[in-house]
Short mmCIF file of C-alpha atoms in Angstrom, two decimals:
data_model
loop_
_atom_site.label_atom_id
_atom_site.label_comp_id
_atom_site.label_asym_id
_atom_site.label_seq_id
_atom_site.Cartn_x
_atom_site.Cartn_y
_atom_site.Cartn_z
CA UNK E 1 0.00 0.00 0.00
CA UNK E 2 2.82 2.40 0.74
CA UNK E 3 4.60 1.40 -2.66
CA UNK E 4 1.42 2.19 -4.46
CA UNK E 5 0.53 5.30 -2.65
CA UNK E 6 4.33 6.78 -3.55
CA UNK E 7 3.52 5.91 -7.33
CA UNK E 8 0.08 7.90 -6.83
CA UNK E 9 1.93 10.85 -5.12
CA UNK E 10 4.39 10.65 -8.10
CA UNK E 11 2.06 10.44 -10.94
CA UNK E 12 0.08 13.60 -8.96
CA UNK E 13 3.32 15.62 -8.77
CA UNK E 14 4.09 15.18 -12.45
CA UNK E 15 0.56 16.24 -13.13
CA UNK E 16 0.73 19.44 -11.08
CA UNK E 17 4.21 20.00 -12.63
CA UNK E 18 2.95 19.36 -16.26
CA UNK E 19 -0.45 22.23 -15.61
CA UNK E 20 2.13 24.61 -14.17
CA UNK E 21 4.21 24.36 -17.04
CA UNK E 22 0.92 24.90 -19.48
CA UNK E 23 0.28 27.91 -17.17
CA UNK E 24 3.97 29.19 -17.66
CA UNK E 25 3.99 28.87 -21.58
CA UNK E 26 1.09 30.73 -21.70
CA UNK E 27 2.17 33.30 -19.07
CA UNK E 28 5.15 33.38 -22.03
CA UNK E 29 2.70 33.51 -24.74
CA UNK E 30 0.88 36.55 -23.11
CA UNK E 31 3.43 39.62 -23.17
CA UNK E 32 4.54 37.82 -27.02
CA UNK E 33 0.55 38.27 -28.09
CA UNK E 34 0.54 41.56 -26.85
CA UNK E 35 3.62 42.78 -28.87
CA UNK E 36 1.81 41.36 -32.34
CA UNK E 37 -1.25 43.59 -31.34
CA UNK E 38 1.08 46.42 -30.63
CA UNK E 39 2.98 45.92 -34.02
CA UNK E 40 -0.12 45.33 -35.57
CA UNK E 41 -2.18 48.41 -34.16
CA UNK E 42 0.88 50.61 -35.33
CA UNK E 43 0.42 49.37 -38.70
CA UNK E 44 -3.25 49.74 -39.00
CA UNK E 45 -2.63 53.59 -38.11
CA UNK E 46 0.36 54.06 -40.15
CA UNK E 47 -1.81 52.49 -42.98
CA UNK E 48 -4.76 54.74 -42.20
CA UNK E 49 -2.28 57.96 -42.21
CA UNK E 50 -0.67 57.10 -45.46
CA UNK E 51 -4.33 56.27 -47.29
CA UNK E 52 -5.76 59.94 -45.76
CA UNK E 53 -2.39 61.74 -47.10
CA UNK E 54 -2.80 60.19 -50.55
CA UNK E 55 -6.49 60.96 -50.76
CA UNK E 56 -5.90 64.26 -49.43
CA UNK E 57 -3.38 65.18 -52.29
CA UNK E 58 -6.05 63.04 -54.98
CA UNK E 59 -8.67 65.77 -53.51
CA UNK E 60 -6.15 68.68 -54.69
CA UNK E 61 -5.02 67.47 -57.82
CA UNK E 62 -8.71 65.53 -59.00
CA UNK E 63 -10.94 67.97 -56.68
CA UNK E 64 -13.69 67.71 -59.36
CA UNK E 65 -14.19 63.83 -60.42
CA UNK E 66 -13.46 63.24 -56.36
CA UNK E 67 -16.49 65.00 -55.50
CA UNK E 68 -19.17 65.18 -58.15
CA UNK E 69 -19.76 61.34 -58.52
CA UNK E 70 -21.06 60.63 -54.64
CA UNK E 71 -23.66 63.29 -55.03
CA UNK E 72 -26.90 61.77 -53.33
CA UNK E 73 -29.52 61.55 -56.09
CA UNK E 74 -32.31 64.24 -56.60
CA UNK E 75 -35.66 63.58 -56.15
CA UNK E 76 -36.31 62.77 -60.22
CA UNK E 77 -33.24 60.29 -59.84
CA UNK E 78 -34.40 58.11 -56.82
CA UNK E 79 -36.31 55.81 -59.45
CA UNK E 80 -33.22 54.96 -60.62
CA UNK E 81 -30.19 52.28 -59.13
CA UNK E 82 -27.50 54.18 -58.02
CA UNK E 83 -24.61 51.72 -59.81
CA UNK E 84 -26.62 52.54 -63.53
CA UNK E 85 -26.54 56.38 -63.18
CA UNK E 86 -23.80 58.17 -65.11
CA UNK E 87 -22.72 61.23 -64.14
CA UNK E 88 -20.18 62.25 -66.62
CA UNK E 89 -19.84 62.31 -70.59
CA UNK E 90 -16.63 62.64 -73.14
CA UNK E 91 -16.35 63.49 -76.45
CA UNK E 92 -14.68 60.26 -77.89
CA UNK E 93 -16.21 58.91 -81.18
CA UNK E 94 -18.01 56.12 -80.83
CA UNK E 95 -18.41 53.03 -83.84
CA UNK E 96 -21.74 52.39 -84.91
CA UNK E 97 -20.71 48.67 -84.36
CA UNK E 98 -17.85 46.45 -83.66
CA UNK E 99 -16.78 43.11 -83.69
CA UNK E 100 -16.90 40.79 -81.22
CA UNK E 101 -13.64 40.91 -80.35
CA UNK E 102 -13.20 44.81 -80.26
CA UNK E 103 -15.67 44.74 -78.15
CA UNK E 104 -14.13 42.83 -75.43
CA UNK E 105 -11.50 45.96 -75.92
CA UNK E 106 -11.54 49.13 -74.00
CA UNK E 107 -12.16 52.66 -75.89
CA UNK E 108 -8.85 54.53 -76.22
CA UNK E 109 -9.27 57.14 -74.32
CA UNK E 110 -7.33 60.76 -75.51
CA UNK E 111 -6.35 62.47 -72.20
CA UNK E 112 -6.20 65.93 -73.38
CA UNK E 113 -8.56 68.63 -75.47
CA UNK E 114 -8.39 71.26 -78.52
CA UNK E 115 -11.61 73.35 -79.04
CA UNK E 116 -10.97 76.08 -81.06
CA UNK E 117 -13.74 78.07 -82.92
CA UNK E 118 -12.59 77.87 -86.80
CA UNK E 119 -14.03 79.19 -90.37
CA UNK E 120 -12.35 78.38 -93.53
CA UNK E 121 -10.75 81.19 -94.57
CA UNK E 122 -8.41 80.14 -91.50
CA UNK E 123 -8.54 76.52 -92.65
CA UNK E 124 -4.75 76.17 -93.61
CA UNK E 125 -3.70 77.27 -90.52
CA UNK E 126 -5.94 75.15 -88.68
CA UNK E 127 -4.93 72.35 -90.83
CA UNK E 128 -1.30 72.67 -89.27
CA UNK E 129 -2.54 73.59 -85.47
CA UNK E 130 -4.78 70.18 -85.64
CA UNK E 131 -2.17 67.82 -87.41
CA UNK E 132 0.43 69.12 -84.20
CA UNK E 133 -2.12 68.23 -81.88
CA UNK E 134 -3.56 64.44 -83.17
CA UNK E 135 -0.10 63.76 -83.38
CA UNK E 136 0.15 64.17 -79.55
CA UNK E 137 -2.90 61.64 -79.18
CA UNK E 138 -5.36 65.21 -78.35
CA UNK E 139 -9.57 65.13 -78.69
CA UNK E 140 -9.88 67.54 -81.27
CA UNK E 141 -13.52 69.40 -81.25
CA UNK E 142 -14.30 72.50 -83.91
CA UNK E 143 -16.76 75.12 -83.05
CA UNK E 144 -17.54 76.24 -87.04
CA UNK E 145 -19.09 80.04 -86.61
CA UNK E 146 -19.25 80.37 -89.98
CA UNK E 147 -21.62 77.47 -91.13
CA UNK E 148 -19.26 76.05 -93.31
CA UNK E 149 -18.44 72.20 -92.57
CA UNK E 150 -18.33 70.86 -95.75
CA UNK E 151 -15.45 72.27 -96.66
CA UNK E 152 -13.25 70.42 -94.37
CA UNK E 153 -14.21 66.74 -95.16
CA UNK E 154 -10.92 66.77 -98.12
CA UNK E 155 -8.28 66.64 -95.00
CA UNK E 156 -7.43 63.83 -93.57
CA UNK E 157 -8.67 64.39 -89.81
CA UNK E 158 -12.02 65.76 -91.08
CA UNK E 159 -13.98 62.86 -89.81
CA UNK E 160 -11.56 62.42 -86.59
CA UNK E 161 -12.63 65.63 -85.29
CA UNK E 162 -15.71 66.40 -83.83
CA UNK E 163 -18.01 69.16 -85.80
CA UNK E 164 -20.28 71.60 -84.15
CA UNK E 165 -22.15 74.43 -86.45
CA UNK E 166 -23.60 77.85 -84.94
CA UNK E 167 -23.67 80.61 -87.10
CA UNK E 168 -22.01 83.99 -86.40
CA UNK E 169 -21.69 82.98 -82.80
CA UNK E 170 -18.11 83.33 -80.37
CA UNK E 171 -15.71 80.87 -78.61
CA UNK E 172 -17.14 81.85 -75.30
CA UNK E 173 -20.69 81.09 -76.24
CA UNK E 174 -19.65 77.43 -77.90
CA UNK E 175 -17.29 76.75 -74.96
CA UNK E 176 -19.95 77.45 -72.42
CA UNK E 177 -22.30 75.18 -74.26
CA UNK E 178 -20.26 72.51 -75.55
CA UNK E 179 -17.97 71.97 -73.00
CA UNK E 180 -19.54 71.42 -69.84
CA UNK E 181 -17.35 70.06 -66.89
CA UNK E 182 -19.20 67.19 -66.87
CA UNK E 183 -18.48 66.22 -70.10
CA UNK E 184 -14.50 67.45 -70.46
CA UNK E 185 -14.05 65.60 -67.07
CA UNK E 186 -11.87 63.01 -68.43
CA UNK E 187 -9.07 65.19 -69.94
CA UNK E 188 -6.22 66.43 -67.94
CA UNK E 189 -5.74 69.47 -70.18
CA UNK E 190 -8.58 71.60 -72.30
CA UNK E 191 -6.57 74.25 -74.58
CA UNK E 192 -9.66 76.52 -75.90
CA UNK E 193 -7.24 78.43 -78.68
CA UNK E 194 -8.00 80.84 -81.40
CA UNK E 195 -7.88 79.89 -85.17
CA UNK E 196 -4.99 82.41 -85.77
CA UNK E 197 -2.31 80.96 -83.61
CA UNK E 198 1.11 79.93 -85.50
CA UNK E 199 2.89 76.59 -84.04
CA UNK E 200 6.06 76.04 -86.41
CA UNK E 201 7.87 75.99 -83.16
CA UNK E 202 5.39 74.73 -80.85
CA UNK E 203 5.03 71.07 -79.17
CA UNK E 204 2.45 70.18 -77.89
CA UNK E 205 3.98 67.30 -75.28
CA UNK E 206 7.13 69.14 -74.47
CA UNK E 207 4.67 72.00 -73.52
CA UNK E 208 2.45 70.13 -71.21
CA UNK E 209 5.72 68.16 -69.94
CA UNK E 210 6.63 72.24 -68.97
CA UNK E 211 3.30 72.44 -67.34
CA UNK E 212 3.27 69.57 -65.48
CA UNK E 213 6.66 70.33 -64.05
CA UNK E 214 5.32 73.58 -62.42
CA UNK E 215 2.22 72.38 -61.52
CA UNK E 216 0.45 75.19 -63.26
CA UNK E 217 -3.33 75.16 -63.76
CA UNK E 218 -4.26 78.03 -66.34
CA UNK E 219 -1.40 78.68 -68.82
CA UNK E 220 -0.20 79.73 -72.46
CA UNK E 221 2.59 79.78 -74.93
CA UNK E 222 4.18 82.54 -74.83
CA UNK E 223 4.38 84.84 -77.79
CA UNK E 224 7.05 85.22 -80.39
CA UNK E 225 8.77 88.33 -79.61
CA UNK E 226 8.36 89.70 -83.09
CA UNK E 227 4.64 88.82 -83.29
CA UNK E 228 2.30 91.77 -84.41
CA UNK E 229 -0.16 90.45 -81.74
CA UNK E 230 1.33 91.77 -78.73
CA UNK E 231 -1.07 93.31 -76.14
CA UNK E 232 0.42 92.65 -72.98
CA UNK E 233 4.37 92.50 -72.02
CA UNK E 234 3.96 89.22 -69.96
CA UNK E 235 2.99 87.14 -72.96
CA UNK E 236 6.26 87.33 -74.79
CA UNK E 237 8.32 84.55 -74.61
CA UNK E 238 11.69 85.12 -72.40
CA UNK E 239 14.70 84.08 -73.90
CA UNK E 240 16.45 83.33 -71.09
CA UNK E 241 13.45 80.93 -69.04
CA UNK E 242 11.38 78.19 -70.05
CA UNK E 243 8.04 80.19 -68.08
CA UNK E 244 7.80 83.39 -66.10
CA UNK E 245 4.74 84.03 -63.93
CA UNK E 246 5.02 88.25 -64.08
CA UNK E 247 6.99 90.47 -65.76
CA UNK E 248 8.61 93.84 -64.85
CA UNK E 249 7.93 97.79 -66.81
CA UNK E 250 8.24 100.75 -66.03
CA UNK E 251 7.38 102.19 -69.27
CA UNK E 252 4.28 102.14 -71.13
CA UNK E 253 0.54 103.32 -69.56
CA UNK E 254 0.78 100.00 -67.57
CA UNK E 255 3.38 99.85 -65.31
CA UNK E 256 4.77 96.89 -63.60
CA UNK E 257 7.01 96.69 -60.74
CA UNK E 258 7.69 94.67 -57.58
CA UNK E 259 4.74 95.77 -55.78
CA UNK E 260 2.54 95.16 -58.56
CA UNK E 261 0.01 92.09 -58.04
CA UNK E 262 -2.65 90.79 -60.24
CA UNK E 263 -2.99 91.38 -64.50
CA UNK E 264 -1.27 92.13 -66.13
CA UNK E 265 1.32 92.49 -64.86
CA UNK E 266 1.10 88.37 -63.03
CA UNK E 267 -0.72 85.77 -62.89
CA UNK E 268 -2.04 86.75 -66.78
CA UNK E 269 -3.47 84.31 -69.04
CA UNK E 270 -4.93 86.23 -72.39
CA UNK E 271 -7.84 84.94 -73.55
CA UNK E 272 -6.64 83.77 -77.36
CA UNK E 273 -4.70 81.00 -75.99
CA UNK E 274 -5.49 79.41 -72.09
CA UNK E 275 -4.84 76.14 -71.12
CA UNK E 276 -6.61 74.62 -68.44
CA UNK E 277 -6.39 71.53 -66.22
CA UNK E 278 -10.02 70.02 -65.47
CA UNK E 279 -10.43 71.34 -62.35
CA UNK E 280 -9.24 74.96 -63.49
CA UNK E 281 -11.95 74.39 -66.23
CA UNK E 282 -14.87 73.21 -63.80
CA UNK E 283 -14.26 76.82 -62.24
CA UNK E 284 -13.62 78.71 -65.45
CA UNK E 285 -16.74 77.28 -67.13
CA UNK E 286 -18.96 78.54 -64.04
CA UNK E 287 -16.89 82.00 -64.49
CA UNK E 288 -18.01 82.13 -68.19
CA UNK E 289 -20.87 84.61 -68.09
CA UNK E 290 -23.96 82.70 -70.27
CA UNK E 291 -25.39 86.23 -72.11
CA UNK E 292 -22.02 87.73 -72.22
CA UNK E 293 -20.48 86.12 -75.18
CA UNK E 294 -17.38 88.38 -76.50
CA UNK E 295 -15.73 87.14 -72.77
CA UNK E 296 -14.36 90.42 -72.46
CA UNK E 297 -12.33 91.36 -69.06
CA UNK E 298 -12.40 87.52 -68.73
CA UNK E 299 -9.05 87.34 -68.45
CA UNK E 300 -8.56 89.37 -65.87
CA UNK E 301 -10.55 87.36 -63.34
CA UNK E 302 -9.12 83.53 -64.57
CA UNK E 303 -6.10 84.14 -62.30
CA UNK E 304 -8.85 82.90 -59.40
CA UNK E 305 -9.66 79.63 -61.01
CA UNK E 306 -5.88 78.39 -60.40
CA UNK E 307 -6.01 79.36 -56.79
CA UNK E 308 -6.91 76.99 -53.75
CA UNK E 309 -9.33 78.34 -51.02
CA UNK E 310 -7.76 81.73 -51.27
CA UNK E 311 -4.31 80.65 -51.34
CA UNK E 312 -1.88 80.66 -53.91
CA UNK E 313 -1.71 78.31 -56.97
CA UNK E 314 -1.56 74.79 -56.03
CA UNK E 315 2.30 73.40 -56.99
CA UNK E 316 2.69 69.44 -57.41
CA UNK E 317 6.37 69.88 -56.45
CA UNK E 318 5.63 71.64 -53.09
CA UNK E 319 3.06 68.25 -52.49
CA UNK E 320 5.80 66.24 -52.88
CA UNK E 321 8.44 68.00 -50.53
CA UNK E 322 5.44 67.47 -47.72
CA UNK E 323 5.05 63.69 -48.59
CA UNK E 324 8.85 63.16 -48.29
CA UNK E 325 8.85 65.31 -45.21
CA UNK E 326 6.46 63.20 -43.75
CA UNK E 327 8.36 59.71 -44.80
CA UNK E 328 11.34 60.90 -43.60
CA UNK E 329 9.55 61.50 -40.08
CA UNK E 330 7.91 58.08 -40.37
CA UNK E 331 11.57 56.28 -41.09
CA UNK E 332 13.00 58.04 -38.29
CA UNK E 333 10.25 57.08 -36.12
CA UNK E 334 11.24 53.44 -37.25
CA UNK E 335 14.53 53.66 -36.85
CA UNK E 336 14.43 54.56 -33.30
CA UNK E 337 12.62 52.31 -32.13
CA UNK E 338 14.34 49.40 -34.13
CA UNK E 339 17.34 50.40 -32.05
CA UNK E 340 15.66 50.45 -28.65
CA UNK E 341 14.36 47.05 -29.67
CA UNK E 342 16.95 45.40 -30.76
CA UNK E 343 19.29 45.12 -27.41
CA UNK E 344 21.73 43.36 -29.00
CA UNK E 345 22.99 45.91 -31.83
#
């Protein structure tokens, strides 16, 4: 009995020994579980920080496609599910039909916009403005004031180009008409030129490259320096920059100087040649006046389509110094506290 009672103490004792080591490893397993959470809270947040930085700077550069398409419905809309409603247009042309297998195909999509308001006494020289531009894979979109479309169908792009016939009427009244934000939405770039405008020297990528760069928003070639068309000082081209944003003289009715702010003298876009990004556009197309056609003193006032909630013009580059600022912060943050963790470094 004593022999089998020391067996039943032993087997007991192993027992207890055996739950307290269960109980230990998962003492150990406790403060290891809690690190994962830690690590894995810290990179939920850093993940949440990153995504609102991104959209943040998607909100500045896309403010108008961000917003418009999670309007709620109107009233006369409700009837109707929300994934079927379309809230934007383009102006790509469209086959009558395709094949089966071009259908399986997307639409290739031009990212960028001419309209220009044309008659055909100036056909020649819109022939070479609109050969430059389909060559740089542009929408191309006519606004004929004259009536005359027939006589374009002999060029090559006459059917590439889309046709719109008003008689007698202005480039402000077709562009306020015609090219609706909604429907311009998917190109980066809208230039609404005149029919007069020379290009020998002009390229169309290596300008928007220039554009891009500086993160402008309403722009436009500058002017040969010999050109007869000169109204204002700050559209001639500088010989010695690739773009100026103001210009400096003292001489002339209109003086310019240091303390000058505001057309002409900076911050000018003339109203022959703008260039606008779609969100410049979505406010210059509300700035259009609808009864005022000739768009005079328009100019003057496009200089607060490029701005940002009062501030100056929004600058891609400037966007980018924050972002890095804000990595470098986050690998420092890293850093340190790789070091304090690793004890043995």
């Amino acid at each position: 009995m004593k022999t089998f009672k020391s067996w039943h103490a032993l087997i007991n004792k192993r027992n207890t020994l055996y739950e307290l080591g269960k109980i230990g490893f998962k003492m150990k397993q406790l403060p290891f579980m809690g690190v994962i959470c830690i690590v894995m809270l810290f990179i939920v947040y850093r993940t949440t920080i990153y995504q609102y930085h991104k959209t943040e700077m998607e909100m500045k550069l896309y403010r108008f496609e961000m917003v418009k398409d999670y309007q709620q419905p109107s009233g006369k809309l409700r009837s109707l599910p929300r994934g079927i409603m379309q809230v934007r247009s383009d102006l790509e042309i469209r086959p009558l039909w395709m094949s089966s297998c071009s259908r399986q195909a997307s639409v290739n999509m031009n990212k960028n916009l001419l309209a220009m308001p044309v008659g055909i006494m100036q056909k020649e020289n819109v022939d070479n403005v609109v050969q430059k531009f389909l060559a740089a894979n542009f929408t191309i979109i006519l606004f004929h004031y004259d009536g005359n479309v027939d006589g374009w169908w002999d060029l090559d792009w006459g059917d590439k180009a889309i046709h719109v016939v008003a008689h007698n009427q202005t480039k402000w009244w077709f562009a306020k008409r015609f090219l609706h934000p909604n429907v311009v939405s998917i190109y980066d770039y809208i230039f609404l030129w005149d029919e007069d405008l020379g290009v020998d020297h002009f390229d169309p990528k290596r300008y928007l490259q220039i554009v891009k760069t500086a993160g402008l928003e309403i722009s436009q070639p500058a002017l040969d320096p010999d050109s007869t068309e000169i109204h204002h000082k700050i559209t001639i081209r500088s010989r010695t920059k690739k773009l100026h944003r103001r210009v400096y003289e003292l001489r002339g009715k209109t003086k310019c100087s240091k303390a000058s702010e505001g057309p002409p003298c900076s911050g000018f876009v003339e109203g022959m040649a703008p260039v606008f990004t779609r969100s410049a556009w979505y406010c210059a197309w509300h700035l259009v006046q609808n009864d005022l056609v000739h768009g005079w003193g328009l100019d003057m006032k496009l200089g607060y389509c490029s701005q940002r909630n009062g501030a100056s013009g929004f600058d891609l580059r400037t966007e980018i110094r924050r972002q890095s600022t804000w990595e470098l912060e986050v690998f420092k943050e890293r850093w340190n506290r790789a070091v304090e963790e690793d004890k043995n470094w």
